[in-house]
Tab-separated table of C-alpha atoms in Angstrom:
chain	number	residue	atom	x	y	z
A	1	MET	CA	-34.039	250.249	258.504
A	2	ALA	CA	-31.162	252.101	256.242
A	3	ALA	CA	-27.684	252.475	257.631
A	4	GLY	CA	-28.831	255.829	259.184
A	5	ALA	CA	-28.566	258.429	260.299
A	6	GLU	CA	-28.240	257.261	264.560
A	7	ALA	CA	-28.066	253.889	265.471
A	8	PRO	CA	-31.460	252.256	267.432
A	9	THR	CA	-30.915	251.346	270.538
A	10	SER	CA	-31.640	247.271	270.962
A	11	SER	CA	-35.538	247.265	271.548
A	12	GLU	CA	-35.499	249.562	268.972
A	13	TYR	CA	-34.397	247.806	266.232
A	14	ILE	CA	-36.108	244.588	267.468
A	15	VAL	CA	-39.574	246.366	267.723
A	16	HIS	CA	-38.407	248.218	264.168
A	17	HIS	CA	-38.210	243.869	262.757
A	18	LEU	CA	-41.215	243.078	263.903
A	19	GLN	CA	-43.014	245.900	262.415
A	20	HIS	CA	-44.849	244.762	258.721
A	21	LEU	CA	-45.110	246.873	255.898
A	22	GLN	CA	-48.683	247.801	256.537
A	23	SER	CA	-51.629	249.686	254.670
A	24	ALA	CA	-52.325	251.501	257.687
A	25	LYS	CA	-51.327	251.431	261.062
A	26	GLN	CA	-53.167	248.367	263.414
A	27	GLY	CA	-55.203	249.790	266.376
A	28	PHE	CA	-56.336	246.881	267.790
A	29	ILE	CA	-55.594	242.983	267.694
A	30	ILE	CA	-58.153	242.466	264.928
A	31	ASP	CA	-58.490	244.980	262.075
A	32	MET	CA	-59.991	243.566	258.684
A	33	SER	CA	-59.287	247.060	257.098
A	34	VAL	CA	-55.448	246.366	257.655
A	35	VAL	CA	-53.441	244.533	255.007
A	36	ASN	CA	-49.746	243.510	255.249
A	37	TRP	CA	-48.109	243.412	252.056
A	38	ASP	CA	-44.740	242.266	253.124
A	39	THR	CA	-46.981	238.800	253.688
A	40	ILE	CA	-48.777	238.196	251.097
A	41	PHE	CA	-46.122	239.585	248.535
A	42	TRP	CA	-43.646	237.072	250.126
A	43	SER	CA	-46.736	234.697	250.035
A	44	ILE	CA	-47.458	235.156	246.313
A	45	ALA	CA	-43.072	235.430	245.275
A	46	MET	CA	-43.065	231.933	247.281
A	47	GLY	CA	-46.136	230.611	246.052
A	48	LEU	CA	-44.642	230.777	242.175
A	49	VAL	CA	-41.272	229.288	243.117
A	50	THR	CA	-43.428	226.677	244.313
A	51	LEU	CA	-45.968	226.848	241.624
A	52	PHE	CA	-42.667	227.025	238.709
A	53	VAL	CA	-40.925	224.436	240.738
A	54	LEU	CA	-43.147	221.937	240.289
A	55	MET	CA	-44.571	222.709	236.729
A	56	LYS	CA	-41.157	222.487	236.079
A	57	ALA	CA	-40.616	218.932	237.386
A	58	ALA	CA	-44.366	218.125	235.844
A	59	SER	CA	-43.277	219.310	232.335
A	60	LYS	CA	-40.350	217.372	231.709
A	61	ALA	CA	-42.204	213.927	233.409
A	62	SER	CA	-41.489	211.157	231.349
A	63	SER	CA	-41.452	207.353	232.058
A	64	GLY	CA	-38.299	207.230	231.173
A	65	VAL	CA	-34.925	208.018	233.116
A	66	PRO	CA	-35.480	210.511	235.267
A	67	GLY	CA	-32.642	213.343	235.813
A	68	ARG	CA	-31.702	214.321	239.524
A	69	PHE	CA	-33.679	217.181	239.968
A	70	GLN	CA	-36.939	215.185	238.160
A	71	ALA	CA	-35.478	212.063	240.502
A	72	ALA	CA	-36.048	214.471	243.491
A	73	ILE	CA	-39.266	216.285	242.692
A	74	GLU	CA	-40.960	212.560	241.888
A	75	ILE	CA	-39.337	211.117	245.445
A	76	LEU	CA	-40.940	214.229	247.410
A	77	VAL	CA	-44.339	213.283	244.799
A	78	GLU	CA	-43.945	209.816	246.260
A	79	MET	CA	-43.332	210.652	250.056
A	80	VAL	CA	-46.693	213.055	249.849
A	81	GLU	CA	-48.793	210.072	247.957
A	82	SER	CA	-47.768	207.433	250.443
A	83	GLN	CA	-49.297	209.513	253.060
A	84	SER	CA	-52.160	210.724	252.083
A	85	LYS	CA	-52.616	206.839	251.189
A	86	GLY	CA	-52.044	205.785	254.539
A	87	ILE	CA	-53.769	208.669	255.562
A	88	ILE	CA	-57.165	208.723	254.068
A	89	PRO	CA	-57.150	204.812	252.100
A	90	HIS	CA	-60.376	204.811	250.695
A	91	GLY	CA	-61.261	208.508	249.662
A	92	ASP	CA	-61.070	210.307	246.630
A	93	ARG	CA	-57.408	211.672	247.105
A	94	SER	CA	-57.348	213.811	243.530
A	95	PHE	CA	-57.497	217.625	245.853
A	96	ILE	CA	-55.827	216.070	249.199
A	97	ALA	CA	-53.035	214.633	247.557
A	98	PRO	CA	-52.135	217.640	245.665
A	99	LEU	CA	-52.544	219.819	248.002
A	100	ALA	CA	-50.740	218.558	250.491
A	101	LEU	CA	-47.893	218.566	248.043
A	102	THR	CA	-48.189	222.112	247.558
A	103	VAL	CA	-48.687	223.197	251.362
A	104	PHE	CA	-45.301	221.026	252.459
A	105	VAL	CA	-43.115	222.624	249.258
A	106	TRP	CA	-44.613	226.849	249.773
A	107	VAL	CA	-44.583	226.269	253.335
A	108	PHE	CA	-40.947	224.960	253.599
A	109	PHE	CA	-40.268	228.142	250.884
A	110	MET	CA	-42.088	230.486	253.360
A	111	ASN	CA	-39.842	229.185	256.258
A	112	SER	CA	-36.412	229.408	254.398
A	113	LEU	CA	-36.880	233.035	253.937
A	114	ASP	CA	-36.023	233.229	257.169
A	115	PHE	CA	-31.826	232.292	256.097
A	116	LEU	CA	-31.574	235.206	254.439
A	117	PRO	CA	-29.505	237.997	256.571
A	118	VAL	CA	-32.416	239.834	258.392
A	119	ASP	CA	-31.097	243.363	257.411
A	120	LEU	CA	-30.156	242.185	254.078
A	121	PRO	CA	-33.363	242.922	252.476
A	122	HIS	CA	-33.974	246.732	254.407
A	123	TYR	CA	-29.937	246.861	252.832
A	124	ILE	CA	-31.317	246.350	249.565
A	125	PHE	CA	-33.972	248.848	250.247
A	126	ALA	CA	-31.765	251.285	250.948
A	127	TRP	CA	-29.194	250.683	248.248
A	128	THR	CA	-32.208	250.897	245.876
A	129	GLY	CA	-33.596	253.869	246.895
A	130	LEU	CA	-37.339	251.792	247.787
A	131	ASP	CA	-37.007	253.306	251.423
A	132	HIS	CA	-38.254	255.868	251.474
A	133	TYR	CA	-41.567	254.049	250.936
A	134	ILE	CA	-40.920	250.816	252.376
A	135	HIS	CA	-39.958	251.756	256.377
A	136	TYR	CA	-40.687	248.234	257.857
A	137	HIS	CA	-40.603	245.206	256.361
A	138	ARG	CA	-40.787	241.143	257.647
A	139	ILE	CA	-39.877	238.560	255.224
A	140	VAL	CA	-41.051	235.573	256.677
A	141	PRO	CA	-44.467	234.979	256.080
A	142	THR	CA	-45.299	231.989	257.878
A	143	ALA	CA	-43.868	234.595	261.001
A	144	ASP	CA	-46.967	236.855	260.275
A	145	LEU	CA	-50.010	234.909	262.374
A	146	ASN	CA	-52.043	236.194	259.250
A	147	GLY	CA	-50.392	233.493	257.010
A	148	THR	CA	-50.803	230.528	259.380
A	149	ILE	CA	-54.248	231.325	260.349
A	150	GLY	CA	-55.364	231.811	256.487
A	151	MET	CA	-53.326	228.232	255.634
A	152	SER	CA	-55.156	227.111	258.826
A	153	LEU	CA	-58.653	228.052	257.799
A	154	GLY	CA	-58.143	227.022	254.416
A	155	VAL	CA	-57.782	223.593	255.697
A	156	LEU	CA	-60.917	224.215	258.311
A	157	VAL	CA	-62.776	225.057	255.065
A	158	LEU	CA	-61.778	221.844	253.645
A	159	MET	CA	-62.719	219.754	256.679
A	160	LEU	CA	-66.217	220.805	256.670
A	161	TYR	CA	-66.263	220.668	253.250
A	162	TYR	CA	-64.955	216.918	252.851
A	163	ASN	CA	-67.147	216.407	256.534
A	164	VAL	CA	-70.279	217.657	254.486
A	165	LYS	CA	-69.432	215.510	251.482
A	166	ILE	CA	-68.474	211.984	252.360
A	167	LYS	CA	-71.254	212.135	255.120
A	168	GLY	CA	-74.077	214.507	253.324
A	169	ALA	CA	-75.363	217.521	255.267
A	170	GLY	CA	-77.908	216.160	257.130
A	171	GLY	CA	-75.287	213.024	258.392
A	172	PHE	CA	-72.598	215.722	259.095
A	173	VAL	CA	-75.080	218.111	261.304
A	174	HIS	CA	-76.197	214.486	263.170
A	175	GLU	CA	-73.000	213.784	263.625
A	176	LEU	CA	-72.093	217.322	264.927
A	177	PHE	CA	-75.043	216.910	267.585
A	178	CYS	CA	-74.882	213.110	268.193
A	179	ALA	CA	-70.721	212.521	268.499
A	180	PRO	CA	-69.094	211.698	270.241
A	181	PHE	CA	-71.021	211.357	273.755
A	182	GLY	CA	-74.237	210.006	272.487
A	183	ALA	CA	-77.717	210.538	270.747
A	184	HIS	CA	-79.741	211.469	273.770
A	185	PRO	CA	-81.323	214.651	273.308
A	186	ALA	CA	-79.845	215.791	276.467
A	187	LEU	CA	-76.228	215.401	274.762
A	188	TRP	CA	-76.374	217.799	271.851
A	189	VAL	CA	-75.760	220.779	273.258
A	190	PRO	CA	-72.330	219.311	274.534
A	191	ASN	CA	-71.844	217.410	271.552
A	192	PHE	CA	-72.190	220.478	269.195
A	193	ALA	CA	-69.692	222.663	271.280
A	194	LEU	CA	-67.714	219.939	272.032
A	195	ASN	CA	-66.942	219.596	268.296
A	196	LEU	CA	-66.920	223.637	267.657
A	197	ILE	CA	-64.531	223.546	270.413
A	198	GLU	CA	-62.368	220.569	268.303
A	199	PHE	CA	-62.406	222.218	264.988
A	200	ALA	CA	-61.067	225.668	266.523
A	201	ALA	CA	-58.832	224.480	268.354
A	202	LYS	CA	-57.750	221.872	265.390
A	203	THR	CA	-57.808	225.083	263.247
A	204	VAL	CA	-56.077	227.406	265.706
A	205	SER	CA	-53.429	225.176	266.682
A	206	LEU	CA	-52.367	224.349	263.367
A	207	GLY	CA	-52.176	227.820	262.303
A	208	MET	CA	-49.964	229.019	265.900
A	209	ARG	CA	-47.849	225.959	265.435
A	210	LEU	CA	-46.443	227.339	262.759
A	211	PHE	CA	-46.512	230.956	263.262
A	212	GLY	CA	-44.918	230.458	266.774
A	213	ASN	CA	-41.864	228.100	265.269
A	214	MET	CA	-41.167	231.011	262.745
A	215	PHE	CA	-41.583	233.595	265.210
A	216	ALA	CA	-38.950	232.488	267.339
A	217	GLY	CA	-36.736	231.720	265.260
A	218	GLU	CA	-37.157	234.923	263.396
A	219	LEU	CA	-36.813	236.971	266.903
A	220	ILE	CA	-33.019	234.884	267.733
A	221	PHE	CA	-31.962	235.552	264.766
A	222	LEU	CA	-32.510	239.028	264.981
A	223	LEU	CA	-31.045	239.294	268.718
A	224	ILE	CA	-28.192	237.117	267.376
A	225	ALA	CA	-28.186	239.964	265.169
A	226	LEU	CA	-27.707	242.375	268.046
A	227	LEU	CA	-24.517	240.521	269.291
A	228	GLY	CA	-22.655	242.003	265.775
A	229	ALA	CA	-24.364	245.063	266.412
A	230	THR	CA	-21.981	245.963	269.609
A	231	GLY	CA	-18.762	246.775	267.698
A	232	VAL	CA	-17.049	244.458	270.239
A	233	TRP	CA	-14.891	242.281	268.714
A	234	TRP	CA	-15.524	238.997	270.452
A	235	LEU	CA	-19.251	239.856	270.460
A	236	TRP	CA	-19.058	239.860	266.598
A	237	GLY	CA	-17.649	236.675	266.505
A	238	MET	CA	-20.476	234.821	268.949
A	239	HIS	CA	-22.196	236.491	265.700
A	240	LEU	CA	-20.609	234.356	263.752
A	241	VAL	CA	-21.124	231.418	265.529
A	242	ALA	CA	-24.531	231.872	267.125
A	243	GLY	CA	-25.846	232.773	263.873
A	244	ALA	CA	-24.039	229.942	262.251
A	245	ILE	CA	-25.395	227.630	264.984
A	246	TRP	CA	-29.195	228.555	264.736
A	247	ALA	CA	-29.719	228.463	261.001
A	248	ILE	CA	-27.941	225.374	261.106
A	249	PHE	CA	-30.585	224.233	263.342
A	250	HIS	CA	-33.151	225.983	261.763
A	251	ILE	CA	-33.214	223.858	258.859
A	252	LEU	CA	-33.917	220.965	260.714
A	253	ILE	CA	-37.057	223.711	262.162
A	254	VAL	CA	-38.087	224.869	258.391
A	255	VAL	CA	-38.409	221.151	256.811
A	256	LEU	CA	-40.084	219.528	259.917
A	257	GLN	CA	-42.577	222.074	260.465
A	258	ALA	CA	-43.734	222.261	256.317
A	259	PHE	CA	-43.683	218.575	257.050
A	260	ILE	CA	-45.922	219.117	260.025
A	261	PHE	CA	-48.024	221.741	258.263
A	262	MET	CA	-48.559	219.163	255.483
A	263	MET	CA	-49.304	216.188	257.633
A	264	LEU	CA	-51.631	217.687	260.030
A	265	THR	CA	-53.738	218.958	257.151
A	266	LEU	CA	-54.346	215.405	255.843
A	267	VAL	CA	-54.741	214.396	259.260
A	268	TYR	CA	-57.469	216.584	259.597
A	269	LEU	CA	-58.846	215.673	256.190
A	270	GLY	CA	-58.743	212.027	257.239
A	271	GLN	CA	-61.022	212.912	260.058
A	272	ALA	CA	-63.323	214.197	258.125
A	273	HIS	CA	-63.448	210.702	256.067
A	274	GLU	CA	-64.007	208.854	259.179
A	275	GLY	CA	-67.299	208.375	260.844
A	276	HIS	CA	-67.703	208.845	264.067
B	1	MET	CA	-49.298	238.970	266.004
B	2	ASN	CA	-52.288	240.787	264.916
B	3	LEU	CA	-54.961	239.713	262.686
B	4	ASN	CA	-55.659	241.885	259.740
B	5	ALA	CA	-57.242	241.157	256.375
B	6	THR	CA	-54.143	239.840	254.984
B	7	PHE	CA	-55.510	236.434	255.981
B	8	ILE	CA	-58.197	236.283	253.771
B	9	ALA	CA	-55.655	236.744	250.829
B	10	GLN	CA	-53.190	234.050	251.938
B	11	LEU	CA	-56.406	232.060	252.022
B	12	ILE	CA	-57.556	232.583	248.621
B	13	VAL	CA	-53.730	231.998	247.654
B	14	PHE	CA	-53.875	228.682	249.379
B	15	PHE	CA	-56.513	227.445	247.180
B	16	VAL	CA	-55.134	229.073	243.960
B	17	LEU	CA	-51.866	227.237	244.623
B	18	ALA	CA	-53.490	224.041	245.850
B	19	TRP	CA	-55.943	224.250	242.752
B	20	VAL	CA	-52.930	225.220	240.325
B	21	THR	CA	-50.751	221.773	241.389
B	22	MET	CA	-53.822	219.461	241.203
B	23	THR	CA	-54.101	220.406	237.701
B	24	TYR	CA	-51.041	220.787	236.664
B	25	VAL	CA	-48.708	219.593	238.816
B	26	TRP	CA	-50.073	216.170	239.888
B	27	PRO	CA	-51.473	214.352	236.798
B	28	PRO	CA	-48.657	214.330	234.813
B	29	ILE	CA	-45.830	213.608	237.262
B	30	MET	CA	-48.097	210.910	238.642
B	31	LYS	CA	-48.376	209.677	235.068
B	32	ALA	CA	-45.012	209.575	234.844
B	33	LEU	CA	-44.505	207.533	237.853
B	34	ASP	CA	-47.092	204.745	236.860
B	35	GLU	CA	-46.022	204.654	233.371
B	36	ARG	CA	-42.141	203.944	234.876
B	37	ALA	CA	-43.766	201.294	237.397
B	38	ALA	CA	-45.388	199.592	234.236
B	39	LYS	CA	-42.129	199.398	232.012
B	40	ILE	CA	-39.877	198.500	235.199
B	41	ALA	CA	-42.619	195.802	235.946
B	42	ASP	CA	-42.411	194.750	232.398
B	43	GLY	CA	-38.940	195.110	232.009
B	44	LEU	CA	-38.375	192.839	235.453
B	45	ALA	CA	-40.861	190.636	233.438
B	46	ALA	CA	-38.799	189.910	230.250
B	47	ALA	CA	-35.771	189.909	232.156
B	48	ASP	CA	-36.954	187.026	234.186
B	49	ARG	CA	-39.179	185.472	230.625
B	50	GLY	CA	-35.162	185.505	229.641
B	51	LYS	CA	-33.824	183.759	232.209
B	52	ALA	CA	-35.924	181.003	231.281
B	53	GLU	CA	-35.379	181.022	228.051
B	54	LEU	CA	-31.555	180.765	228.508
B	55	ALA	CA	-32.630	178.381	231.160
B	56	GLU	CA	-35.044	176.171	228.638
B	57	ALA	CA	-32.002	176.213	225.453
B	58	ASN	CA	-29.578	175.083	227.605
B	59	LYS	CA	-31.139	171.778	228.915
B	60	ARG	CA	-32.134	171.836	225.042
B	61	VAL	CA	-28.942	172.147	224.111
B	62	GLU	CA	-27.768	169.694	226.888
B	63	ALA	CA	-30.103	166.690	225.595
B	64	GLU	CA	-28.462	167.438	222.555
B	65	LEU	CA	-25.547	167.220	223.208
B	66	ALA	CA	-26.411	163.963	225.010
B	67	LYS	CA	-27.818	162.389	222.047
B	68	SER	CA	-24.887	163.134	219.829
B	69	ARG	CA	-22.621	161.263	222.242
B	70	ALA	CA	-24.616	158.404	222.819
B	71	GLU	CA	-24.997	158.199	218.584
B	72	ASN	CA	-21.414	158.695	218.125
B	73	GLN	CA	-20.648	156.084	220.845
B	74	ALA	CA	-22.970	153.686	219.186
B	75	ARG	CA	-21.234	154.837	216.014
B	76	MET	CA	-18.119	153.887	217.333
B	77	ALA	CA	-18.755	150.897	218.678
B	78	ASP	CA	-20.080	149.572	215.264
B	79	ALA	CA	-17.597	150.758	213.305
B	80	GLU	CA	-15.094	148.289	215.553
B	81	LYS	CA	-17.230	145.816	215.113
B	82	GLN	CA	-16.867	145.745	211.046
B	83	ALA	CA	-13.483	146.693	211.533
B	84	ALA	CA	-13.050	143.440	213.751
B	85	HIS	CA	-15.243	141.377	211.617
B	86	LEU	CA	-13.291	143.084	208.155
B	87	ILE	CA	-10.073	141.619	209.763
B	88	GLU	CA	-10.948	138.541	210.270
B	89	GLU	CA	-12.351	137.447	207.372
B	90	ALA	CA	-9.722	138.910	205.977
B	91	LYS	CA	-7.845	136.717	208.298
B	92	LYS	CA	-9.535	133.455	207.258
B	93	ALA	CA	-9.063	134.568	203.945
B	94	ALA	CA	-5.430	135.225	204.341
B	95	GLU	CA	-5.490	131.569	205.885
B	96	ALA	CA	-7.721	129.768	203.052
B	97	GLU	CA	-5.379	131.579	200.870
B	98	LYS	CA	-2.403	129.975	202.851
B	99	ALA	CA	-3.853	126.722	202.701
B	100	ARG	CA	-4.431	126.696	199.369
B	101	ILE	CA	-1.294	127.686	197.920
B	102	LEU	CA	0.071	124.958	200.230
B	103	ALA	CA	-1.298	122.535	199.026
B	104	GLN	CA	-0.740	124.310	195.487
B	105	ALA	CA	3.094	123.790	196.477
B	106	LYS	CA	2.681	120.552	198.076
B	107	ALA	CA	1.447	118.998	195.008
B	108	GLU	CA	3.306	120.587	192.762
B	109	ALA	CA	6.385	119.031	194.788
B	110	GLU	CA	5.280	116.090	194.828
B	111	GLN	CA	4.466	116.041	191.005
B	112	GLU	CA	8.604	116.923	190.503
B	113	ALA	CA	9.556	114.726	193.111
B	114	GLN	CA	7.619	112.361	191.192
B	115	ARG	CA	8.930	113.506	187.589
B	116	ALA	CA	12.020	112.937	189.249
B	117	LYS	CA	11.438	109.562	190.709
B	118	ASP	CA	10.324	108.052	187.249
B	119	ALA	CA	13.436	109.975	185.782
B	120	LEU	CA	15.153	108.131	188.101
B	121	ARG	CA	14.107	104.762	187.466
B	122	ASN	CA	14.263	105.310	184.056
B	123	ALA	CA	17.936	106.307	184.423
B	124	VAL	CA	18.005	103.253	186.544
B	125	ALA	CA	16.762	100.408	184.161
B	126	GLU	CA	18.482	102.228	181.432
B	127	LEU	CA	21.765	102.071	183.648
B	128	ALA	CA	20.449	98.332	184.796
B	129	VAL	CA	19.808	97.413	180.888
B	130	ARG	CA	23.343	98.413	179.387
B	131	GLY	CA	24.737	96.995	182.780
B	132	ALA	CA	23.232	93.218	181.831
B	133	GLU	CA	23.915	93.951	178.306
B	134	GLN	CA	27.090	94.612	178.818
B	135	ILE	CA	27.741	91.745	181.325
B	136	LEU	CA	25.847	89.642	178.846
B	137	ARG	CA	27.810	90.652	176.079
B	138	ARG	CA	24.907	90.521	173.853
B	139	GLU	CA	22.323	92.156	172.322
B	140	ILE	CA	19.310	91.875	174.343
B	141	ASN	CA	16.443	92.791	172.633
B	142	ALA	CA	14.631	96.031	174.295
B	143	GLN	CA	11.149	95.123	173.007
B	144	ALA	CA	11.272	91.134	174.061
B	145	HIS	CA	12.526	91.851	177.195
B	146	ALA	CA	10.197	95.192	177.716
B	147	ASP	CA	8.010	93.585	180.367
B	148	LEU	CA	11.092	92.395	182.468
B	149	LEU	CA	12.403	95.774	182.269
B	150	GLY	CA	9.151	97.111	183.616
B	151	GLN	CA	8.926	94.843	186.298
B	152	LEU	CA	12.432	96.277	187.554
B	153	LYS	CA	11.171	99.475	186.963
B	154	ALA	CA	7.891	99.238	189.553
B	155	GLN	CA	10.377	97.532	192.252
B	156	LEU	CA	12.804	100.160	192.186
């Protein structure tokens, strides 16, 4: 939003800020012909930041005395390693543990974009002239359901993969139909239905949890920003105070949600390693 | 909260990132961590070994010290004994020397006294003879009265 000709109303401001930079206007709730460029751009950008940070630590890794940055990354790696070891003690963790590390750091960086002032990107677009092309823009990829569902679908794919890998295709199918209630033929349908619900619930709740937290956080930042936009001096002061308090509290949410996403990924993949 | 093709892209990014981390990030860091853990373990073991060796060396030094102390003591006792022995011998020798010198001196003194007695006897005999000569106013044959004079001399 350019510092525009006429000031938008509060609801216009909110709606504007909750509109993605899309390839086309989305008519239905699910429309696979539409792409959110802002989510893709910022998630890839944060992915590159993640890889940059991790690769920097990896390239300097040595058995000697670590520097502070090195030690910080190593503490993180050790934390992820010990968590994954605790959850999957006997499986092959050569992919799962790095995956958990990536998820944690990546989600953390994506969530952290929430700390940028909500109107900053639009001012930058106006200043650089990009606002002729970018009318709508949301910077936090994890406040877009596509971003979080995309990741949780990745976890679903991995759950299915590890189920088949550990139990074999036959074993997995057998488990789908014979667990949790029992192997009696009359129970096959209830078993299968419950397993489908379980997988769907895991995937949806994993994606929705992160999305909900980050979306709510973003919305509250928008509402706080509205205080300052009123032009009343004490409301402007409230903007400062409330914005600072919420940002400080949001640090907790950002790290916590990234950690929860990582832990649930590990737990779900760990469950794929266990037979019923 | 509309779903669209974005999540497909996100799904792909998810796997690409995880794959890159698995390939290029995780192994070197884990290797470094394991190596460092091994190094620290080695260092700790070396420190323990060093401590044990130090204790061992200390014990050895202590034993060595005790031994040399005992040796010293024995040597000192020996030396003292020897010194006492030497003094004893020297005393004995001196005692013997003293006795010898005393005996010699006594003998000499006796001899001297004997000589003086003899000389005195001779002189008295002569005096007596001369007196007798004068008393008798005659010459006495010293040869003839030698026996008499000898008797007189022996009585003195």
